[in-house]
JSON list of C-alpha atoms in Angstrom, two decimals:
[
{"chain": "A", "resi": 1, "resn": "UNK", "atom": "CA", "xyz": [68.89, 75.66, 82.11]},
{"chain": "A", "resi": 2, "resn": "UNK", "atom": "CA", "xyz": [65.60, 75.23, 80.37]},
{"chain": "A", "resi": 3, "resn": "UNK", "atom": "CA", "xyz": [63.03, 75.40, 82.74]},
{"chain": "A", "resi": 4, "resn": "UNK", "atom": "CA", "xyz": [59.31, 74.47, 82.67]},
{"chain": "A", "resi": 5, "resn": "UNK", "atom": "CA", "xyz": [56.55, 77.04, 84.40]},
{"chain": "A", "resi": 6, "resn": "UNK", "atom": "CA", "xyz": [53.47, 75.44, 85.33]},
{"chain": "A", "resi": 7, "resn": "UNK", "atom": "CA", "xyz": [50.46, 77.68, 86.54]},
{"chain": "A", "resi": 8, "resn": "UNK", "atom": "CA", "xyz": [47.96, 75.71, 88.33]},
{"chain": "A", "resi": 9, "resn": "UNK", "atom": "CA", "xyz": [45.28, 78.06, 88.90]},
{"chain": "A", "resi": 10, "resn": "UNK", "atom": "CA", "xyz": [43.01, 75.74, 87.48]},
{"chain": "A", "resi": 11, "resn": "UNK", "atom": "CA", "xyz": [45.05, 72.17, 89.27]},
{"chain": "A", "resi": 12, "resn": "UNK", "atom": "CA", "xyz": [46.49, 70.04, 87.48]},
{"chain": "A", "resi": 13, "resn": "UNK", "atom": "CA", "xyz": [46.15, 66.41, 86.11]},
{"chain": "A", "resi": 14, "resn": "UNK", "atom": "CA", "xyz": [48.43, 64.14, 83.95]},
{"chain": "A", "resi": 15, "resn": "UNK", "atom": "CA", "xyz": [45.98, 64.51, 80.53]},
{"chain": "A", "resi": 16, "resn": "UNK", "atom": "CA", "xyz": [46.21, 68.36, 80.91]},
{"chain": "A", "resi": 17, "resn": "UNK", "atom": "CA", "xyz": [50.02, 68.30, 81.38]},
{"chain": "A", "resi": 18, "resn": "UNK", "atom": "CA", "xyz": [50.25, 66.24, 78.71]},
{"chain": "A", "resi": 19, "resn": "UNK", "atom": "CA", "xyz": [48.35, 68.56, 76.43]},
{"chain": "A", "resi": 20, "resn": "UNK", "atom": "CA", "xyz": [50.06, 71.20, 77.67]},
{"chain": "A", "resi": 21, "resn": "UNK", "atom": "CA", "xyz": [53.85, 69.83, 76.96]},
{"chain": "A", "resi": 22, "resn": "UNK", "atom": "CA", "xyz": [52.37, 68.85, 73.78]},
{"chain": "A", "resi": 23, "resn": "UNK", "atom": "CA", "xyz": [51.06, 72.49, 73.01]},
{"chain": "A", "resi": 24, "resn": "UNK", "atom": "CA", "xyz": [55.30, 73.58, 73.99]},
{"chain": "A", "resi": 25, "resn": "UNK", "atom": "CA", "xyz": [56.31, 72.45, 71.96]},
{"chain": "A", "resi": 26, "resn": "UNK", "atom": "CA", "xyz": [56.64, 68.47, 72.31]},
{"chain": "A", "resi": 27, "resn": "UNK", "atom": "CA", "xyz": [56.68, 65.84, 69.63]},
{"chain": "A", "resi": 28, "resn": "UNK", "atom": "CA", "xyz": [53.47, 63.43, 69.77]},
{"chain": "A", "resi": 29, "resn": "UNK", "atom": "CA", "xyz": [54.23, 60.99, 67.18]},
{"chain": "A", "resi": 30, "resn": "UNK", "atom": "CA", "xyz": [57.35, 60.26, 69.48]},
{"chain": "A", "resi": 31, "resn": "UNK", "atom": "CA", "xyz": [55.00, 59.89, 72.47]},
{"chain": "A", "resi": 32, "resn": "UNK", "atom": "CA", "xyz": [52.44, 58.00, 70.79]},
{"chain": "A", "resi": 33, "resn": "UNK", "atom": "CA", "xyz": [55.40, 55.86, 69.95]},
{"chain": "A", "resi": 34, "resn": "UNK", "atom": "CA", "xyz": [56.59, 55.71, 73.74]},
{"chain": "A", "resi": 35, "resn": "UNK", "atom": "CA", "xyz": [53.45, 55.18, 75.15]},
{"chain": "A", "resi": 36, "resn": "UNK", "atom": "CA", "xyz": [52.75, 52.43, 72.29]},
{"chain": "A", "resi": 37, "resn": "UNK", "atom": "CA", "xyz": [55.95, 50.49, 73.63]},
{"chain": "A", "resi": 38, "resn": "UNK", "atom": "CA", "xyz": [53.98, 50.13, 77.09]},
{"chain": "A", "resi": 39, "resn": "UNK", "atom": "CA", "xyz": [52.43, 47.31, 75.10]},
{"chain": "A", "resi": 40, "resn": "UNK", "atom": "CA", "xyz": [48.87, 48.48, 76.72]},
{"chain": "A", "resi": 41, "resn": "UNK", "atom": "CA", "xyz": [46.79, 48.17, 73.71]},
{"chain": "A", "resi": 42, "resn": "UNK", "atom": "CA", "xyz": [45.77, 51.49, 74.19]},
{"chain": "A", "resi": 43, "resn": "UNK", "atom": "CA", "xyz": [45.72, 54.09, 71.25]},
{"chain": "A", "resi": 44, "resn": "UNK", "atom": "CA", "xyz": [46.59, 58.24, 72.00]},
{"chain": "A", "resi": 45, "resn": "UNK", "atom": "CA", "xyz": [44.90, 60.88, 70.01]},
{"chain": "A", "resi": 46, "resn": "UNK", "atom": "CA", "xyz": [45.52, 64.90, 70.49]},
{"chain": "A", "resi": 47, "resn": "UNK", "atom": "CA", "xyz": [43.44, 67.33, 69.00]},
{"chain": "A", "resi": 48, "resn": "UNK", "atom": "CA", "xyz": [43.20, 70.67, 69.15]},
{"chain": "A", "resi": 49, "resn": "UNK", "atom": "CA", "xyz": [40.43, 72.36, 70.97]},
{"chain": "A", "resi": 50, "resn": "UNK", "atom": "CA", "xyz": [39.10, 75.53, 72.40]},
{"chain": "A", "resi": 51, "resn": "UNK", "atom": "CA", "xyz": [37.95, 76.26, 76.50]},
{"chain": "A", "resi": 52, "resn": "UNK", "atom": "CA", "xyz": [36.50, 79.49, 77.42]},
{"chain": "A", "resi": 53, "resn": "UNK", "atom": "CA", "xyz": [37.18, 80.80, 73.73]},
{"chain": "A", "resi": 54, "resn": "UNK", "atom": "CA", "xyz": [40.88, 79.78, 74.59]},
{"chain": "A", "resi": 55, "resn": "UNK", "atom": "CA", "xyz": [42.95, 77.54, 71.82]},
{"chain": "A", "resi": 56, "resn": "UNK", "atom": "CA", "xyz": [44.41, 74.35, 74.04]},
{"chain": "A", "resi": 57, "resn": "UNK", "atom": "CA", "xyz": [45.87, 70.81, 73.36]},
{"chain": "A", "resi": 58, "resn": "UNK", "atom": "CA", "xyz": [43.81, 67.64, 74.57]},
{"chain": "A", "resi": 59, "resn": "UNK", "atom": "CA", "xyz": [45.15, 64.20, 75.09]},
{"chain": "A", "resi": 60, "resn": "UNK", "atom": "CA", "xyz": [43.11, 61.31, 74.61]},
{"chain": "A", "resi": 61, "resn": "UNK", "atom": "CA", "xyz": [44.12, 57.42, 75.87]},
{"chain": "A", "resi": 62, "resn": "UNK", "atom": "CA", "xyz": [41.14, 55.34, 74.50]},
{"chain": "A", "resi": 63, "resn": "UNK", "atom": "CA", "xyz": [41.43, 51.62, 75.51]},
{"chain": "A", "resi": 64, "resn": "UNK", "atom": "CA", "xyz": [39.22, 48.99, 76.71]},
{"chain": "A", "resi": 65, "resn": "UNK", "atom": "CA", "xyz": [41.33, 47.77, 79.51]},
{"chain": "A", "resi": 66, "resn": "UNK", "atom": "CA", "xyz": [39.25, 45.84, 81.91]},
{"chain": "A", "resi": 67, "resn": "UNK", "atom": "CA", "xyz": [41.68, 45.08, 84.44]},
{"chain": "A", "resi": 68, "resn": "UNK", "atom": "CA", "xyz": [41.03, 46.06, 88.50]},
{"chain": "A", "resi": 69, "resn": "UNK", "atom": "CA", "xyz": [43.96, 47.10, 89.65]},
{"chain": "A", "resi": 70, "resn": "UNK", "atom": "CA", "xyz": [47.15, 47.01, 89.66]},
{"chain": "A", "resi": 71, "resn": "UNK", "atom": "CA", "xyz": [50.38, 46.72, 91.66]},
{"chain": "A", "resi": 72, "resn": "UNK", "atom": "CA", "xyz": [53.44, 48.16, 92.15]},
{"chain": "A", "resi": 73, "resn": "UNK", "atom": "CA", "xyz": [56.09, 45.81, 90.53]},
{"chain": "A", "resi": 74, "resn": "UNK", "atom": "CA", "xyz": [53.34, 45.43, 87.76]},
{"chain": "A", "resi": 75, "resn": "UNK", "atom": "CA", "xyz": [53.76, 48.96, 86.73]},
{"chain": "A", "resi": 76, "resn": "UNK", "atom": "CA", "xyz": [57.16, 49.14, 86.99]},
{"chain": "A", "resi": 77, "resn": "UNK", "atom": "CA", "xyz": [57.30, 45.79, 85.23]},
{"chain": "A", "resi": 78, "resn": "UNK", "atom": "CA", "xyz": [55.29, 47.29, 82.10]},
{"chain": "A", "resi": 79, "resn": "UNK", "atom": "CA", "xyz": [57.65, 50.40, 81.83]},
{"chain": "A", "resi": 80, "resn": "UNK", "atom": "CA", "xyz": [61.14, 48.58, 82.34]},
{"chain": "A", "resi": 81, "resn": "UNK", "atom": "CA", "xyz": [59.93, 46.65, 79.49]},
{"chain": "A", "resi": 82, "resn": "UNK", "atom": "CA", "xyz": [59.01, 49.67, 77.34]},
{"chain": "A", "resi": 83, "resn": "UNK", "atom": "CA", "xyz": [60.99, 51.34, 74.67]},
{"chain": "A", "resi": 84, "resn": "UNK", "atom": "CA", "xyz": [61.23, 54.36, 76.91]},
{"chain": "A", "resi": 85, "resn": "UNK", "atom": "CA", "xyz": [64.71, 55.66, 77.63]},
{"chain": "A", "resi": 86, "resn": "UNK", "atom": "CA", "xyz": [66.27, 54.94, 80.47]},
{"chain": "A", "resi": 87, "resn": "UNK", "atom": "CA", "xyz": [66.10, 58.45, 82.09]},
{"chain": "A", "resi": 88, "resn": "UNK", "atom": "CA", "xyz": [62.06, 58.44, 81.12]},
{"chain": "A", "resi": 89, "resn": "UNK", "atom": "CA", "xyz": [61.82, 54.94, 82.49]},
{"chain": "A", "resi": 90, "resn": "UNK", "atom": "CA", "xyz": [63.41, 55.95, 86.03]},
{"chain": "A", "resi": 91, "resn": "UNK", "atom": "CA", "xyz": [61.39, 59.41, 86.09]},
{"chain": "A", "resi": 92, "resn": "UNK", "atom": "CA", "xyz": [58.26, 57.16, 85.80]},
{"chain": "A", "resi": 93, "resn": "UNK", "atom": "CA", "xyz": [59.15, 54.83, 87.83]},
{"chain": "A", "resi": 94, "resn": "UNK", "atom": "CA", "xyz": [60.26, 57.70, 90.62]},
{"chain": "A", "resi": 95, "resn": "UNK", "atom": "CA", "xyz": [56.54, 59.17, 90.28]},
{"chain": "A", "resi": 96, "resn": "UNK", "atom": "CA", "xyz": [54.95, 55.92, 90.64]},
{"chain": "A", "resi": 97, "resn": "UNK", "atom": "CA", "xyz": [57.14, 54.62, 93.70]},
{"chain": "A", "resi": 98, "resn": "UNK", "atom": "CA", "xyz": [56.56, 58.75, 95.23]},
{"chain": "A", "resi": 99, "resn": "UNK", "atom": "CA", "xyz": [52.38, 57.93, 94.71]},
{"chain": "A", "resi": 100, "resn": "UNK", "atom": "CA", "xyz": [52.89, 54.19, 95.97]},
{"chain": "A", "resi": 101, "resn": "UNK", "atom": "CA", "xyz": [54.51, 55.60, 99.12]},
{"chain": "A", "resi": 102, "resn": "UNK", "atom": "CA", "xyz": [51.57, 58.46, 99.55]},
{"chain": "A", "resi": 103, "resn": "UNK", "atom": "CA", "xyz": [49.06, 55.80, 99.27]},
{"chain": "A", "resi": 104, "resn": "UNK", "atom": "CA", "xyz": [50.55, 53.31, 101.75]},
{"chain": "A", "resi": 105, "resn": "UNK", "atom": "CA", "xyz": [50.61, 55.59, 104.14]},
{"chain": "A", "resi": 106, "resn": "UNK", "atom": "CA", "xyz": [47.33, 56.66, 103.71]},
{"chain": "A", "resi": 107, "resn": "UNK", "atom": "CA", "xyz": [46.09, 52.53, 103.71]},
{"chain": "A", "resi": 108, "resn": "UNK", "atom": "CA", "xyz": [48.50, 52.43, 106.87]},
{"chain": "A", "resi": 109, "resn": "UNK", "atom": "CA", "xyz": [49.94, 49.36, 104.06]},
{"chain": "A", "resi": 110, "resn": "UNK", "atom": "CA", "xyz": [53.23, 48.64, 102.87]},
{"chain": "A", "resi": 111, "resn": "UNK", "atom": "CA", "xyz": [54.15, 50.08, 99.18]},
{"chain": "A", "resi": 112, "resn": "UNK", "atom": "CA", "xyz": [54.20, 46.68, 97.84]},
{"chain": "A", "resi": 113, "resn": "UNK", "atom": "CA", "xyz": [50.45, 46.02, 98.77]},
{"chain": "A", "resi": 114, "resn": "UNK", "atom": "CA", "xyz": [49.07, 49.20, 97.58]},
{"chain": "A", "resi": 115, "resn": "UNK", "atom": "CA", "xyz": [46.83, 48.58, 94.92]},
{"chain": "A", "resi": 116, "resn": "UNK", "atom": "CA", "xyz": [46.46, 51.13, 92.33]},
{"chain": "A", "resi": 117, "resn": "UNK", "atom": "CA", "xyz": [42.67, 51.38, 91.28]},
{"chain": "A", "resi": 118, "resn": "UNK", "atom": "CA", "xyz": [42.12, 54.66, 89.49]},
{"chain": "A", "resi": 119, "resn": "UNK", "atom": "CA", "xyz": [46.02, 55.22, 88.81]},
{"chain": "A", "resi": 120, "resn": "UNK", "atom": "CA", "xyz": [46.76, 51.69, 87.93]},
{"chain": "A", "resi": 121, "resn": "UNK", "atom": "CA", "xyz": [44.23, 51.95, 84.99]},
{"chain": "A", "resi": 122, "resn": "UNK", "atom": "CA", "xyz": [46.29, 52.50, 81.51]},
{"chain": "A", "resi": 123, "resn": "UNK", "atom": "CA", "xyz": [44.98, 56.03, 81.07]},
{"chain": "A", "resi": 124, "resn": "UNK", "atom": "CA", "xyz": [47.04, 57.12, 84.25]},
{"chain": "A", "resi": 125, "resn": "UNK", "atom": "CA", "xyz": [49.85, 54.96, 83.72]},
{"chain": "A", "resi": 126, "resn": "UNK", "atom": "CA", "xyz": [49.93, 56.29, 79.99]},
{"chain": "A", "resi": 127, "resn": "UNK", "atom": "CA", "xyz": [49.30, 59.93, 81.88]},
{"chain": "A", "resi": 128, "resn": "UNK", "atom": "CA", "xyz": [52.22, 59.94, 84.08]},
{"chain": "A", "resi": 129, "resn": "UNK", "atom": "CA", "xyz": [54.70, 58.35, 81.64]},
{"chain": "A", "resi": 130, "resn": "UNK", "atom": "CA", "xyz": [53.72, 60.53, 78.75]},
{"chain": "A", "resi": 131, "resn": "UNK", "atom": "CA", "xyz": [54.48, 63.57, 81.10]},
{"chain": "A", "resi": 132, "resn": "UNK", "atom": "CA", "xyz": [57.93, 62.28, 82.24]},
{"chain": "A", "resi": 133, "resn": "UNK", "atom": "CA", "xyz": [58.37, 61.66, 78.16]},
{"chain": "A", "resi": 134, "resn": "UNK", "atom": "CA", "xyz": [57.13, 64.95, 77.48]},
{"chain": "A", "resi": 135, "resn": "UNK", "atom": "CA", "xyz": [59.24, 66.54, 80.06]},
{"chain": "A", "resi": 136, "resn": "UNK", "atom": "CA", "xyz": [62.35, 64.76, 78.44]},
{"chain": "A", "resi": 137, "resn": "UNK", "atom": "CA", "xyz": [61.48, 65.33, 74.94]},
{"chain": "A", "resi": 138, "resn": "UNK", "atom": "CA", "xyz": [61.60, 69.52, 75.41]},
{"chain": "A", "resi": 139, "resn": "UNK", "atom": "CA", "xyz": [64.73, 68.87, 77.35]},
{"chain": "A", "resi": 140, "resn": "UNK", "atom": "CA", "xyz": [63.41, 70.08, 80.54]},
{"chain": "A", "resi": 141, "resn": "UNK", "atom": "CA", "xyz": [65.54, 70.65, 83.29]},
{"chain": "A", "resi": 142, "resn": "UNK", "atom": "CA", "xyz": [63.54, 72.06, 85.70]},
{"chain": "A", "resi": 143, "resn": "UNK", "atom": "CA", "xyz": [60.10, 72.36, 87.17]},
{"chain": "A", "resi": 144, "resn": "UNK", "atom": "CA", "xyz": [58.82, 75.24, 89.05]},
{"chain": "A", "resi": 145, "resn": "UNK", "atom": "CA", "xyz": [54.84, 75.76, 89.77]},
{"chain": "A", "resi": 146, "resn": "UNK", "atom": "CA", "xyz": [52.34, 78.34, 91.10]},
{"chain": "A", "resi": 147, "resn": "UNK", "atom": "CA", "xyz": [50.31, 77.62, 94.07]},
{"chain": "A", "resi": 148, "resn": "UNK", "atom": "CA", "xyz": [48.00, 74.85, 92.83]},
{"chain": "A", "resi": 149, "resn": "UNK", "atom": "CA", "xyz": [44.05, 74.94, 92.99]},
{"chain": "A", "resi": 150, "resn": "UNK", "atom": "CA", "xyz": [42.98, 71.61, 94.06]},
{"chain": "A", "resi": 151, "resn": "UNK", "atom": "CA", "xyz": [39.01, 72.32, 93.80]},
{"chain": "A", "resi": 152, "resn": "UNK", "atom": "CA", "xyz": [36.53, 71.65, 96.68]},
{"chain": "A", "resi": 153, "resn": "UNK", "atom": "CA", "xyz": [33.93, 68.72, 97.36]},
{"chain": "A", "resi": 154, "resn": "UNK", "atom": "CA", "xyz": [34.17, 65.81, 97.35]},
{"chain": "A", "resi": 155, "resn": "UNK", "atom": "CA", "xyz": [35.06, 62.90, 94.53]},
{"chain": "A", "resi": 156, "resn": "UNK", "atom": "CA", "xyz": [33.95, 59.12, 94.09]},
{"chain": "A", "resi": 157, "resn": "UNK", "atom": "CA", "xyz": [36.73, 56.71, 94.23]},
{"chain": "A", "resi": 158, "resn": "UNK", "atom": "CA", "xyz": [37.06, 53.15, 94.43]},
{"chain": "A", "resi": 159, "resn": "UNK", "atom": "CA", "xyz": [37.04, 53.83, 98.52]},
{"chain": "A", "resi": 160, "resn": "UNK", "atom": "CA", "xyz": [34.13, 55.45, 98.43]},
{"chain": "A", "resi": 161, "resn": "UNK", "atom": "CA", "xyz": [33.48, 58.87, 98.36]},
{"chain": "A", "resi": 162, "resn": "UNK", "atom": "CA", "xyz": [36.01, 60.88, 99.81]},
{"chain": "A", "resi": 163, "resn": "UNK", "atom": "CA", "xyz": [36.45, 64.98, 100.26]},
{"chain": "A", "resi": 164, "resn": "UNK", "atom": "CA", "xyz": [38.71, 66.76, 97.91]},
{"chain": "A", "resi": 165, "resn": "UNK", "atom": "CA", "xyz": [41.78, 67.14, 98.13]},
{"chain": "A", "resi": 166, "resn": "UNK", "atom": "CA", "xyz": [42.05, 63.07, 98.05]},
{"chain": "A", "resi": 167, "resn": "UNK", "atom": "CA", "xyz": [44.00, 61.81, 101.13]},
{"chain": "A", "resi": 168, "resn": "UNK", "atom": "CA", "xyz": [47.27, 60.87, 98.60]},
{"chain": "A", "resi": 169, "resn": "UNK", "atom": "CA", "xyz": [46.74, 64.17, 96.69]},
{"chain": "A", "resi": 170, "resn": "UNK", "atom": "CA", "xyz": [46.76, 66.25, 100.23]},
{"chain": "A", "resi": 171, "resn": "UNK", "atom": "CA", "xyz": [49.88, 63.94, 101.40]},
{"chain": "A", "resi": 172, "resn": "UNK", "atom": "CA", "xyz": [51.48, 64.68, 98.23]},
{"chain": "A", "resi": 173, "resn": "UNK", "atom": "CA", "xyz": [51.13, 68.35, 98.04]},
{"chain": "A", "resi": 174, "resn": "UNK", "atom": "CA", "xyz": [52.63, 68.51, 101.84]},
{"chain": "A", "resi": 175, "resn": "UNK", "atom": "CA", "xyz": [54.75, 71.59, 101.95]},
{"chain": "A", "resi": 176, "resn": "UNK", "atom": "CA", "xyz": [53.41, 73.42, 98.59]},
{"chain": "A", "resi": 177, "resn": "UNK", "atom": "CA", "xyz": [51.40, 76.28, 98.24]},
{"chain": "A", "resi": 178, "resn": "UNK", "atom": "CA", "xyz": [47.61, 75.26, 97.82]},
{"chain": "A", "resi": 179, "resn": "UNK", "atom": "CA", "xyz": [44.41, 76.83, 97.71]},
{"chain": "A", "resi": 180, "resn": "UNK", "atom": "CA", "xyz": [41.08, 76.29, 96.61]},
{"chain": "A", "resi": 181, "resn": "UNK", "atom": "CA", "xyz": [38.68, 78.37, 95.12]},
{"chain": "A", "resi": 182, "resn": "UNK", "atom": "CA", "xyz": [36.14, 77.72, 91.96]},
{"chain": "A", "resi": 183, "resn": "UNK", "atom": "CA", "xyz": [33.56, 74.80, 91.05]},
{"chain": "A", "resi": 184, "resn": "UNK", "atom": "CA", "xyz": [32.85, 71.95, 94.07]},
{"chain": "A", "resi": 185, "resn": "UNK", "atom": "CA", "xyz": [35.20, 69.41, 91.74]},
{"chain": "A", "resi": 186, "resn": "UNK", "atom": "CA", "xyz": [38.31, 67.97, 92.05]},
{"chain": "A", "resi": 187, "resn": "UNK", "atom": "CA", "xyz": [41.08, 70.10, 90.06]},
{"chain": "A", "resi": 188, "resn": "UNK", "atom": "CA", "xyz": [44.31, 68.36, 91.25]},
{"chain": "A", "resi": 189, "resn": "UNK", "atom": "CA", "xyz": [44.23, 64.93, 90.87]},
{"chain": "A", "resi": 190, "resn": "UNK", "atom": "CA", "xyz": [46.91, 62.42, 92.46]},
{"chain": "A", "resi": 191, "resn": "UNK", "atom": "CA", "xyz": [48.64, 61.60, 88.83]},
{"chain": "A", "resi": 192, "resn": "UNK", "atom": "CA", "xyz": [48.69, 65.43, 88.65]},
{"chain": "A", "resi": 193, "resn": "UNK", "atom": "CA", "xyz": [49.97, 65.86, 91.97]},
{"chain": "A", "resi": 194, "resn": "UNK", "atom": "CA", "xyz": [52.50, 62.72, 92.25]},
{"chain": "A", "resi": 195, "resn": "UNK", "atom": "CA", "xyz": [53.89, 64.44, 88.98]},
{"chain": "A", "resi": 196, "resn": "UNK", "atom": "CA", "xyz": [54.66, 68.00, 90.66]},
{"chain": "A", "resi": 197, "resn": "UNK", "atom": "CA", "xyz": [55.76, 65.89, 93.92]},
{"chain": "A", "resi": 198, "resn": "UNK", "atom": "CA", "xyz": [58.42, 64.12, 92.13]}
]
């Protein structure tokens, strides 16, 4: 069984998971051709960089998408119609439908009203389908993670500001080892977290 380690002492978010699958080995002209099929308009860059004198992977989505947000059956719409492969279309789709439910029942809404401000915008979409690409591309089997670090604070969202975790990230991480310690920022966000949750 091939099996994926992830150690969130520093949280986790769908560009750093990204970067990291990509540093493990995974193939990013296949994901910028995955992600391209979305038919987003965005365009994906990764470079190498360094943090705290450490070499890493970055991702970059760069796009001028203007739109508000975003339903449910929109985003699944966009990825059914993707090049993806089945098994990385109904990963995504299981991550999306696992947030949607998180959010509804933090809106005390139904999953087909959520609407998805921050994670509807193409750089999350692109986030958590590049990771469930990723993930398939190495072959991964499994996921296992450390307790995860999910900062302190409080963050700015399209509901106003609201103290970290986030209400879908805290929902989300029900049941997993969490802590936080570090800078007053958010360090798990809820792509980051829906990912681990599903």
């Amino acid at each position: 069984m091939k099996l994926c380690y992830i150690d969130a002492f520093s949280g986790i978010a769908g560009d750093m998971t990204i970067g990291a699958l990509l540093d493990a080995g995974a193939d990013f002209p296949a994901l910028n051709e995955a992600l391209s099929s979305l038919a987003t308009g965005a365009t994906f860059r990764f470079e190498r960089t360094k943090r705290k004198g450490i070499a890493a992977g970055k991702f970059h989505v760069d796009h001028t998408d203007t739109k508000a947000h975003r339903h449910l059956h929109h985003i699944e719409k966009m990825i059914t119609d993707s090049g993806l492969s089945d098994r990385v279309k109904a990963n995504a789709i299981a991550v999306f439908r696992k947030l949607g439910q998180s959010e509804s029942r933090m809106h005390a809404t139904t999953i087909e009203k959520v609407h998805f401000h921050e994670v509807g915008a193409v750089d999350s979409i692109a986030d958590i389908v590049g990771a469930c690409f990723c993930l398939d591309n190495l072959g991964i089997e499994a996921i296992h993670c450390s307790a995860i670090n999910v900062g302190s604070g409080t963050v700015r969202t399209e509901h106003g500001i609201l103290p970290i975790p986030a209400p879908a990230t805290a929902d989300l991480l029900t049941g997993m080892p969490i802590y936080s310690r570090g800078p007053d920022v958010e360090l798990t966000t809820p792509t980051g977290a829906a990912i681990l949750a599903t």
